[in-house]
Backbone as JSON, one array per atom type, in Angstrom:
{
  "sequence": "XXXXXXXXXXXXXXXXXXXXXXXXXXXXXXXXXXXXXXXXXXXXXXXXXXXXXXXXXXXXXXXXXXXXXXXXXXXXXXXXXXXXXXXXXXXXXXXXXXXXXXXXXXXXXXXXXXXXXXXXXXXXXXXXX",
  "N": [[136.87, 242.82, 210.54], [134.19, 241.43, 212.5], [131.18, 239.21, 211.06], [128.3, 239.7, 212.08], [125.76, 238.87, 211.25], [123.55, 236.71, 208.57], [124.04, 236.44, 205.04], [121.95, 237.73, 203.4], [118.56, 236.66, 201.89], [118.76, 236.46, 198.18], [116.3, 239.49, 197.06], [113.46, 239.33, 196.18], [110.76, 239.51, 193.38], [107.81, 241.34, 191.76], [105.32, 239.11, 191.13], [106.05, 236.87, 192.92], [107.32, 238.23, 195.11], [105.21, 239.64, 195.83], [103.76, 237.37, 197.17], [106.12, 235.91, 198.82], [105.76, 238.26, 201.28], [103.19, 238.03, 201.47], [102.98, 235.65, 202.95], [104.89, 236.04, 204.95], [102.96, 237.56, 206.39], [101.1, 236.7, 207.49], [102.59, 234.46, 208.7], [103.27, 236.53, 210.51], [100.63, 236.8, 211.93], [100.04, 234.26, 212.94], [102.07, 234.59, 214.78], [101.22, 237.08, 216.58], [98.22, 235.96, 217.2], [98.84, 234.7, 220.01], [98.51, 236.45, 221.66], [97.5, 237.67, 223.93], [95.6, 240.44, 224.32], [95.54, 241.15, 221.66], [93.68, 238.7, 220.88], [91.55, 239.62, 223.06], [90.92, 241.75, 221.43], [90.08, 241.01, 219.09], [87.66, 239.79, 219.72], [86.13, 241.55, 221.1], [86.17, 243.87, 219.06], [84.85, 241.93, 216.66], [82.32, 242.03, 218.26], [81.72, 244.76, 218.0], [81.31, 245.37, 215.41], [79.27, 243.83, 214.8], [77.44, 244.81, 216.51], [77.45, 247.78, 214.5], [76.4, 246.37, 212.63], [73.75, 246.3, 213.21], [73.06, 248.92, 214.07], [71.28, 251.6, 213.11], [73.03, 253.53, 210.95], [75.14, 255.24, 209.1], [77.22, 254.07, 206.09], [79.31, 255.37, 205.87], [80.02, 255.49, 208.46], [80.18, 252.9, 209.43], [82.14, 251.92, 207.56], [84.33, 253.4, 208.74], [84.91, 252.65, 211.07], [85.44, 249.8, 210.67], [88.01, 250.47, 209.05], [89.38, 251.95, 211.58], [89.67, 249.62, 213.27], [91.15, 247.54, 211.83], [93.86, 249.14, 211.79], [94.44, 249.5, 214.71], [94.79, 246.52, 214.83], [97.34, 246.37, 213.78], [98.6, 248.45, 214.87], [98.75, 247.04, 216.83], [100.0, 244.73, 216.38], [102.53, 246.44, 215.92], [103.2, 246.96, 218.32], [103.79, 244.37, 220.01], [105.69, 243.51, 218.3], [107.67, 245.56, 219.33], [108.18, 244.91, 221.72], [108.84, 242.24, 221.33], [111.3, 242.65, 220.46], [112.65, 244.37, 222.82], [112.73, 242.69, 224.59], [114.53, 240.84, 223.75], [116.68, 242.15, 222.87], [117.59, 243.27, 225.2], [117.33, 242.03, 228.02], [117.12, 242.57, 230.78], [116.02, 244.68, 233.26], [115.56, 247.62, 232.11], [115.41, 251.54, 231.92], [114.86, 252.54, 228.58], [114.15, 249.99, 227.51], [112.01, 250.21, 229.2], [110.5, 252.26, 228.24], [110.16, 252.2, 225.95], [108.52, 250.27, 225.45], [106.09, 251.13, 226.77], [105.24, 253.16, 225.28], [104.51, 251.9, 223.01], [102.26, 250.57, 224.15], [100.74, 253.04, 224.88], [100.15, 253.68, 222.14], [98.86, 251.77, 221.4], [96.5, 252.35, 222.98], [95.79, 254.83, 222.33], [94.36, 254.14, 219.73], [92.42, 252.23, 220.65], [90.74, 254.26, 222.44], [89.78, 255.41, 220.06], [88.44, 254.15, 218.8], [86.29, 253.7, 220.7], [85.38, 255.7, 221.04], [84.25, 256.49, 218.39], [82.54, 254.13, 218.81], [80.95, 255.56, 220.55], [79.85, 257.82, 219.05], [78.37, 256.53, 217.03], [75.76, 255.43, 218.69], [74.91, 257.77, 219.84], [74.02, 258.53, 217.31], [72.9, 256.62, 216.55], [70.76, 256.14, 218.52], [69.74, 258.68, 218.69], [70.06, 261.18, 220.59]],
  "CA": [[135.63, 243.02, 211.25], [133.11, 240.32, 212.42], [130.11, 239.54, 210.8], [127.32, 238.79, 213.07], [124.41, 237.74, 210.29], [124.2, 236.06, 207.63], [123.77, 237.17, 204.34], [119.98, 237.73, 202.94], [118.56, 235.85, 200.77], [118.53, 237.65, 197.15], [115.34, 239.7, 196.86], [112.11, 238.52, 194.79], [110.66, 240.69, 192.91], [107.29, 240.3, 190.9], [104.26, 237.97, 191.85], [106.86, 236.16, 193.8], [107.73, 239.09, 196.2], [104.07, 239.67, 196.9], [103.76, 235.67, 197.7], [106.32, 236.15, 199.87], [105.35, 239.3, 202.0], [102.02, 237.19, 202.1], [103.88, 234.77, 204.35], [105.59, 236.51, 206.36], [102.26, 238.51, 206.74], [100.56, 235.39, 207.69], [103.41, 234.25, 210.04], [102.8, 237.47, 211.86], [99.59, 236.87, 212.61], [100.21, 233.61, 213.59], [102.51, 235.31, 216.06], [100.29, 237.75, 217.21], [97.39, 235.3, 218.14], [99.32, 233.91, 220.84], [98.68, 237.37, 222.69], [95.86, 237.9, 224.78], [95.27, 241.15, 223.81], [94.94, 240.37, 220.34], [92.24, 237.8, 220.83], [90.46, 240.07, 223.78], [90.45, 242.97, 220.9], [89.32, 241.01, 217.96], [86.63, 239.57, 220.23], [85.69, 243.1, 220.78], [85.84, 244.31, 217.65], [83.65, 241.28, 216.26], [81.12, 242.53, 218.55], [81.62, 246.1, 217.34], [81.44, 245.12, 213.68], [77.96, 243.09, 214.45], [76.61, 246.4, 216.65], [77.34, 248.53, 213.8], [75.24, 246.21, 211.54], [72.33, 246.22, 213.73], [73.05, 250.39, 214.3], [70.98, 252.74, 211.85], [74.21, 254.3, 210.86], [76.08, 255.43, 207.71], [78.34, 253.31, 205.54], [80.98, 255.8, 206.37], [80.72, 255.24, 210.18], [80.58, 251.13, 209.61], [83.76, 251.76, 206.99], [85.19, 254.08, 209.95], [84.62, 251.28, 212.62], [86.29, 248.67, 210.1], [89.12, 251.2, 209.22], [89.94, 251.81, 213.33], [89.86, 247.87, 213.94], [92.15, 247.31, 211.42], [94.65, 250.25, 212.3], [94.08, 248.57, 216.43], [95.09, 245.19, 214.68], [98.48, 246.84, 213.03], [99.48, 248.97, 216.2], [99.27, 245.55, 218.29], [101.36, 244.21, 216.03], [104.07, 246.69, 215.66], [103.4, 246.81, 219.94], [104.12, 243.44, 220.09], [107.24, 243.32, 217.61], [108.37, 246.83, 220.28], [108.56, 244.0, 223.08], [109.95, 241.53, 221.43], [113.05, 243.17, 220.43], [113.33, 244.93, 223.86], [112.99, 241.56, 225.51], [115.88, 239.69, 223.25], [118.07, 243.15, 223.04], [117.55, 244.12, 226.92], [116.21, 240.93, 229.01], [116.95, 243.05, 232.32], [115.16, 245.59, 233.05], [115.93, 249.34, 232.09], [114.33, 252.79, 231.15], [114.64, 252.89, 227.97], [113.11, 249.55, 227.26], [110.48, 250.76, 229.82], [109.63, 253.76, 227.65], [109.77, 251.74, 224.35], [107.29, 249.16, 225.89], [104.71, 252.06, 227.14], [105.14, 254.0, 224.23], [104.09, 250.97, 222.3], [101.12, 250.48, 224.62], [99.73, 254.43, 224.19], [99.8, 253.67, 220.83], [97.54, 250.77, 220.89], [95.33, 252.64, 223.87], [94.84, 255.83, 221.79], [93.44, 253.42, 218.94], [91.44, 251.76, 221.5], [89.83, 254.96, 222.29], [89.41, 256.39, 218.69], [87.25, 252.85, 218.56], [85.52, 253.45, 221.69], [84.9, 257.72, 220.35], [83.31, 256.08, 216.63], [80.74, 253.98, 219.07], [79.9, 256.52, 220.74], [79.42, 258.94, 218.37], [77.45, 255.58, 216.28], [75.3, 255.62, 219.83], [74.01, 259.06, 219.84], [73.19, 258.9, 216.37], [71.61, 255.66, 216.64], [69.57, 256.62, 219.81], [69.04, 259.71, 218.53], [70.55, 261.76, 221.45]],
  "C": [[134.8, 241.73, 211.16], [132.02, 240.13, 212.07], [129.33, 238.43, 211.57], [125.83, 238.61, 212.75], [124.59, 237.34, 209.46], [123.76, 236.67, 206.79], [122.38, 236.76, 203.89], [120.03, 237.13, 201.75], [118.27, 237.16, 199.68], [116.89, 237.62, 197.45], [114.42, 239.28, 195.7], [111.68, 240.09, 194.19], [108.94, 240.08, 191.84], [105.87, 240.38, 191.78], [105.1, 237.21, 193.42], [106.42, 237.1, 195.02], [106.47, 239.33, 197.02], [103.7, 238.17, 197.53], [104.56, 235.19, 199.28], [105.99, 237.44, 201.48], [103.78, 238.65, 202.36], [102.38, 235.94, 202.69], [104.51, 234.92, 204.85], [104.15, 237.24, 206.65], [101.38, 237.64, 207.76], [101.46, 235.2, 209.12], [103.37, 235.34, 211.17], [101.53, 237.63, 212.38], [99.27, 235.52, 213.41], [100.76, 233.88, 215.11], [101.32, 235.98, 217.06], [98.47, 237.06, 217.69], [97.39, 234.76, 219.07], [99.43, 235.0, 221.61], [97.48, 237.79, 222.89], [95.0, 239.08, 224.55], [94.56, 241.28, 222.37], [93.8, 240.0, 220.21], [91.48, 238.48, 220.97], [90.4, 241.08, 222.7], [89.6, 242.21, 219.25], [87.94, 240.07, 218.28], [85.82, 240.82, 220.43], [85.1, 243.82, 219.53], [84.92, 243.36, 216.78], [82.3, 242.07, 216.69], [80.58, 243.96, 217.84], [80.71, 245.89, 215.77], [79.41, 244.6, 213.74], [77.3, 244.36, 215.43], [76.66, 247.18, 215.53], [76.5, 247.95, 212.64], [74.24, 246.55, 211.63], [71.75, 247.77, 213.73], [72.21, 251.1, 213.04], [72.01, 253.79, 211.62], [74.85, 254.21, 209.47], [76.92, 254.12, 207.4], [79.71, 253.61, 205.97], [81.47, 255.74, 207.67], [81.15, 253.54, 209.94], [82.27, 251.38, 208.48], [84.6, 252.24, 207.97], [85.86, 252.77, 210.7], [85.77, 250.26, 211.92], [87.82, 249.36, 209.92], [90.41, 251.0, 210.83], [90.3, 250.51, 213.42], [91.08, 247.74, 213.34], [93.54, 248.0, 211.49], [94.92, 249.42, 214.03], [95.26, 247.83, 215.93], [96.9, 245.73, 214.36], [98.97, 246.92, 214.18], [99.36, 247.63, 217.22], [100.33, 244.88, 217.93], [102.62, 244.84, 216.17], [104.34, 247.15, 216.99], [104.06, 245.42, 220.24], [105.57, 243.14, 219.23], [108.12, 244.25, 218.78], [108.48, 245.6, 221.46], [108.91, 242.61, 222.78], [111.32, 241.71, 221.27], [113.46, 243.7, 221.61], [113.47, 243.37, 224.21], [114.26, 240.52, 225.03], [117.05, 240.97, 223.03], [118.22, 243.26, 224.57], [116.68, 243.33, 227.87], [116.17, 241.47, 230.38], [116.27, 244.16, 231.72], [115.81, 247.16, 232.71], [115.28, 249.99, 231.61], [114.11, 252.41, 230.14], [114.1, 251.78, 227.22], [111.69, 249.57, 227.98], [110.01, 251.72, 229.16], [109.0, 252.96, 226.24], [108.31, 251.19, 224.54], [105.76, 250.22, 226.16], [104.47, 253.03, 226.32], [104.36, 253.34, 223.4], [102.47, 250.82, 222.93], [100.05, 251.93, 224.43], [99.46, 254.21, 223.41], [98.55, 252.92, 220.4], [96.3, 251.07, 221.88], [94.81, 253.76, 223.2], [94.26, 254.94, 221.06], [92.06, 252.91, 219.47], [90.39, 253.0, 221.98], [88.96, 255.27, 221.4], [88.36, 255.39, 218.7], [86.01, 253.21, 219.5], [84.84, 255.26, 221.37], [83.4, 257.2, 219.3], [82.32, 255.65, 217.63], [80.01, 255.07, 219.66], [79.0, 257.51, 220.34], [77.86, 257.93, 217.48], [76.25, 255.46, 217.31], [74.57, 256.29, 219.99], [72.98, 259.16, 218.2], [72.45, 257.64, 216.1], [70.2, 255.52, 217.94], [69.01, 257.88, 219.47], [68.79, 260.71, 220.0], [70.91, 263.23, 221.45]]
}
């Protein structure tokens, strides 16, 4: 039988292991700034973050708000990993990387709501509605 990778490097373990997992964590965000989305959401979410200072609102809605963003930031990423593997397993087009790809996108549009729910709800109770 053919082997078609190579073998892994031995695992760390330790201080090390977290050292590494903090560079690859790194390198994926490198990645993921090179997608428009990305940017346009943590431009967003800045703003969010500096409305919820200004908001007369709980700690636990501004921890909420920070929570959601960061959850957003995750599901873009593991949206963005869902289309790069379709695009280097399956460069033509077919269903079932069309489902993966829009499956991947719900994921990061419910988040996008749940964000866009918290202001509102931060909204009423800062207007007092």
């Amino acid at each position: 039988m053919t082997r078609h990778t190579k073998d892994a490097a031995p695992k760390q373990t330790g201080i090390a292991h977290l050292w590494s997992a903090a560079g690859y964590s790194a390198g994926g965000l490198t990645r993921l700034t090179k997608e428009a989305a990305f940017r346009q959401e943590v431009m967003a979410g800045t703003g969010l973050l500096v409305a919820y200072a200004v908001m007369d609102v709980t700690a636990a809605v501004r921890l909420s708000a920070i929570i959601l963003f960061l959850l957003l930031i995750a599901m873009e990423a593991v949206n963005t990993a869902i289309e790069e593997i379709i695009d280097r397993i399956s460069p033509e087009v077919s269903a079932t990387g069309k489902h993966a790809k829009d499956l991947g996108s719900l994921a990061v549009f419910c988040l996008i709501l749940a964000n866009s729910m918290l202001l509102l709800y931060a909204l009423t109770v800062h207007l007092k509605i």
